[in-house]
Tab-separated table of C-alpha atoms in Angstrom:
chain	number	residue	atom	x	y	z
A	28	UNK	CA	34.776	21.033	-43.018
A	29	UNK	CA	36.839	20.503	-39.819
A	30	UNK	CA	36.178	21.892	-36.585
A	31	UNK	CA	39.986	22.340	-35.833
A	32	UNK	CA	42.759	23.061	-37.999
A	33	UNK	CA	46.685	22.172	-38.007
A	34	UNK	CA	48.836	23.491	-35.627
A	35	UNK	CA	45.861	24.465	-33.495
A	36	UNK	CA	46.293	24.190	-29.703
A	37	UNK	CA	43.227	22.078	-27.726
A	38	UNK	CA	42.724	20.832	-24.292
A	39	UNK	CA	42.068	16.976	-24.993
A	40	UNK	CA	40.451	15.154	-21.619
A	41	UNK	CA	42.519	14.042	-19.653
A	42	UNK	CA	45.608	13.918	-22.075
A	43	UNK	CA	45.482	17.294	-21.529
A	44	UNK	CA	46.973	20.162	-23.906
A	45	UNK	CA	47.690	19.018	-27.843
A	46	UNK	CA	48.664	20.214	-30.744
A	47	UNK	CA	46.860	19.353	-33.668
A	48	UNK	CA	50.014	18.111	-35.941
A	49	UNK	CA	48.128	16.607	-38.901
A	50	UNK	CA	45.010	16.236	-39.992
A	51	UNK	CA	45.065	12.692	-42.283
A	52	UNK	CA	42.721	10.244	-43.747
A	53	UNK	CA	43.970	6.482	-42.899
A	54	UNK	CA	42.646	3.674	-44.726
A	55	UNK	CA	41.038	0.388	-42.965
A	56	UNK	CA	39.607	-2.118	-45.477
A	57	UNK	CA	37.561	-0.366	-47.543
A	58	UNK	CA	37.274	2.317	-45.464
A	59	UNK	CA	38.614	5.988	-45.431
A	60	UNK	CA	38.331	7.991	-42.445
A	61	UNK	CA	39.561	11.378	-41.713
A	62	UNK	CA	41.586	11.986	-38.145
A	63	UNK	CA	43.136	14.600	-36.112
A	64	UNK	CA	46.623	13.543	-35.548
A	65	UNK	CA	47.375	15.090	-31.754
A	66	UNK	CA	50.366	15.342	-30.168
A	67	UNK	CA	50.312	16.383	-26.223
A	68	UNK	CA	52.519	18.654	-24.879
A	69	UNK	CA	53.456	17.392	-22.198
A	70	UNK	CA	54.430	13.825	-23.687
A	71	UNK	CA	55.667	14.650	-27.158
A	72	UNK	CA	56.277	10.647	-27.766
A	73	UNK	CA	52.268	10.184	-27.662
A	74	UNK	CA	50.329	10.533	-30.297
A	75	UNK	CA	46.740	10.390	-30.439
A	76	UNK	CA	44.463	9.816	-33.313
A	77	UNK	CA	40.958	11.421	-33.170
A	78	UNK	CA	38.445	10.401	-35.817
A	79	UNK	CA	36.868	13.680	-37.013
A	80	UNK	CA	33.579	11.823	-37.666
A	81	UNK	CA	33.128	10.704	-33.556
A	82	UNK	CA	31.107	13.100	-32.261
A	83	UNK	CA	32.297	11.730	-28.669
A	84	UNK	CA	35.698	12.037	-29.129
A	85	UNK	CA	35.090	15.257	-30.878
A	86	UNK	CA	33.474	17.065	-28.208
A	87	UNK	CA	36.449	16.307	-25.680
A	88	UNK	CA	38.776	18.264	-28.143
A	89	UNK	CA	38.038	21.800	-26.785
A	90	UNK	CA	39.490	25.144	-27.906
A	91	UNK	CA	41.670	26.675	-25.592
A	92	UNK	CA	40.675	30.240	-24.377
A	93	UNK	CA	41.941	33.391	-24.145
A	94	UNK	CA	43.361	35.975	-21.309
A	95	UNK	CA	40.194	37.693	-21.464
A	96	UNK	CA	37.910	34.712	-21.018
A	97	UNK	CA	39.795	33.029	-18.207
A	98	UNK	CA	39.513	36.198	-16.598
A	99	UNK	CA	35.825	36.091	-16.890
A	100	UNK	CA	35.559	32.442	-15.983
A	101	UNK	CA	37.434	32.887	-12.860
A	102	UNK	CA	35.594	35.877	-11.487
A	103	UNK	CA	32.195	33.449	-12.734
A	104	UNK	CA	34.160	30.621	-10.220
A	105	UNK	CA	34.758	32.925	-7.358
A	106	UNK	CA	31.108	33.744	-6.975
A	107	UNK	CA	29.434	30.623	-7.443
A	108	UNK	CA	28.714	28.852	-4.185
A	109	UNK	CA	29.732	24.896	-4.579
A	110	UNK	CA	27.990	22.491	-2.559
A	111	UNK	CA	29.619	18.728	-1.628
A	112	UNK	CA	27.498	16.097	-3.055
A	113	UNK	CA	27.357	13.683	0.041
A	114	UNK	CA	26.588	10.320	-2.503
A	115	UNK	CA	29.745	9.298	-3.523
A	116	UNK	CA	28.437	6.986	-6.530
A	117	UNK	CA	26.499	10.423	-7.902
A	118	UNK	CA	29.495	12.128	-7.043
A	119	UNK	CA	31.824	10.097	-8.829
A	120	UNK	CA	29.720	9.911	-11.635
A	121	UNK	CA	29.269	13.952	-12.039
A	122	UNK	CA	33.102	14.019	-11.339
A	123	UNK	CA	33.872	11.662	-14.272
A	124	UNK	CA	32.054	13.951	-16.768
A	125	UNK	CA	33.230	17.271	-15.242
A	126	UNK	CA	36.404	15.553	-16.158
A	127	UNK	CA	35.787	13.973	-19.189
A	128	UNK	CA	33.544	16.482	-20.910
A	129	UNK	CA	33.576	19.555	-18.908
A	130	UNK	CA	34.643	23.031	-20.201
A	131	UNK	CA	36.916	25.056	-17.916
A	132	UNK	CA	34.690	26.876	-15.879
A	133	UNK	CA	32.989	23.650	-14.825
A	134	UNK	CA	36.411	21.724	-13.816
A	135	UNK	CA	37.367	25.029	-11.818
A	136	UNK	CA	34.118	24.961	-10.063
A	137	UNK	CA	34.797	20.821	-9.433
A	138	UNK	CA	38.293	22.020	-8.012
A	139	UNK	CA	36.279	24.701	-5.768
A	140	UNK	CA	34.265	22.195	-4.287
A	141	UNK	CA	36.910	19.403	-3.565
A	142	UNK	CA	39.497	22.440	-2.251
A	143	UNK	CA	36.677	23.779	-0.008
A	144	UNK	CA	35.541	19.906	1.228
A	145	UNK	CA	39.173	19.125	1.985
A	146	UNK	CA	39.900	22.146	3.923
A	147	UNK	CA	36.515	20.747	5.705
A	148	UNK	CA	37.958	17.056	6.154
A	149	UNK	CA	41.362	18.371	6.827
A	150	UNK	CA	39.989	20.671	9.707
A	151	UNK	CA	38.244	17.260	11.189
A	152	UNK	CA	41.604	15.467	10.761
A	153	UNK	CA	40.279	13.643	7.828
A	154	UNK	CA	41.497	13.124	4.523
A	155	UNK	CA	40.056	13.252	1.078
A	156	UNK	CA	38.006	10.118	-0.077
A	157	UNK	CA	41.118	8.404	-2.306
A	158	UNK	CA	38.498	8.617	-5.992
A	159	UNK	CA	38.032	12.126	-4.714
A	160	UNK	CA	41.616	12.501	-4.079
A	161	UNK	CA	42.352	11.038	-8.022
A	162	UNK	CA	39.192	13.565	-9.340
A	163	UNK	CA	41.124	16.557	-8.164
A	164	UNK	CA	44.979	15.261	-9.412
A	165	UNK	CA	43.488	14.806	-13.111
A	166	UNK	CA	41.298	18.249	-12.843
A	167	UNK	CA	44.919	20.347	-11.265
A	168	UNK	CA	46.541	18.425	-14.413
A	169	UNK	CA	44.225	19.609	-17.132
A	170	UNK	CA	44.096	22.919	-15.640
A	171	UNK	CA	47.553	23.411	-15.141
A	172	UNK	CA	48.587	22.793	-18.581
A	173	UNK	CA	46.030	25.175	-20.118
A	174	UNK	CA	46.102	27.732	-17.553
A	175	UNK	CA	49.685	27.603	-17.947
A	176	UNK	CA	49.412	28.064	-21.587
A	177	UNK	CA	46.660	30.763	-21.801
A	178	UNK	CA	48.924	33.209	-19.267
A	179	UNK	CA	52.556	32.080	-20.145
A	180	UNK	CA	53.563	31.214	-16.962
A	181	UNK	CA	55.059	27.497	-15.492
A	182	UNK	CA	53.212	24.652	-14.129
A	183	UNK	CA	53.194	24.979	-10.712
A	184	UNK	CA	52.596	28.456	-10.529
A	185	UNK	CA	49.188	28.045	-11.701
A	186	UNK	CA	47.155	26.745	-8.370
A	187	UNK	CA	48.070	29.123	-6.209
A	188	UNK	CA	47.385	31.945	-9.239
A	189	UNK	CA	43.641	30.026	-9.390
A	190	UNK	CA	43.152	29.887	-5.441
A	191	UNK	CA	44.452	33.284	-5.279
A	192	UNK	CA	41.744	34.283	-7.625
A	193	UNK	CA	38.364	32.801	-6.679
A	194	UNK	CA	39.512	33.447	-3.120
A	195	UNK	CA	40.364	29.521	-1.658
């Protein structure tokens, strides 16, 4: 049995929101395998194919939530304290899962931390770290187009609705 099902909506990595179009078998040799065909929303001339047997690929498909539960997540965000992780190899590192296999709450807190850091830097006339810099674009992009999806509102409307929410 699959985990998803057609026309469902999932947040995909970094590819962001996708709609499952199909779910197909291909064949490769001898081989049959079963994929979810995904189609991104915000580039509707990708398509992505997702082997339903690859655990790893799998677990980057996630379902996205509901009003109610980003609603919970975010008041969850606003009262966690963050702390900067000062090794920028082990920061990387954590940053590239967060991104990669993170659910929501845990990019939002990543976002926390990198918004609160920069106001830091920015307040020393310093900038961002440029990986830290490309860490925060892909987490605003993934959480943009759910956000956006979950409350029905546009793109760019969704940061300030976040910082507005767990108080940046």
């Amino acid at each position: 049995m699959d985990k998803f099902i057609k026309g469902e909506k999932v947040l995909y990595s970094v590819n962001g929101v996708c709609e499952i179009t199909d779910i197909t078998e291909k064949v490769f040799g001898k081989t049959v395998m079963r994929y979810y065909v995904l189609k991104p929303i915000s580039n509707g001339e990708a398509t992505l194919f997702v082997p339903v047997n690859n655990e790893n690929l799998v677990r980057k498909m996630k379902k996205l939530m509901t009003q109610p539960q980003l609603d919970e997540v975010l008041d969850a965000v606003s009262s966690k304290d963050v702390e900067w992780n000062s090794n920028e190899v082990v920061r990387k590192e954590e940053f590239r899962n967060t991104i990669s296999f993170g659910n929501i709450g845990e990019i939002l807190v990543l976002l926390k931390s990198i918004w609160l850091h920069r106001r830091i830097q920015n307040s020393k006339g310093r900038k961002l770290h440029i990986s830290d810099e490309m860490y925060l674009r892909e987490a605003e992009k993934i959480i943009k187009e759910e956000i956006s999806t979950v409350i029905g509102v546009e793109q760019d409307e969704v940061i300030p609705y976040i910082k507005n929410k767990i108080l940046i």
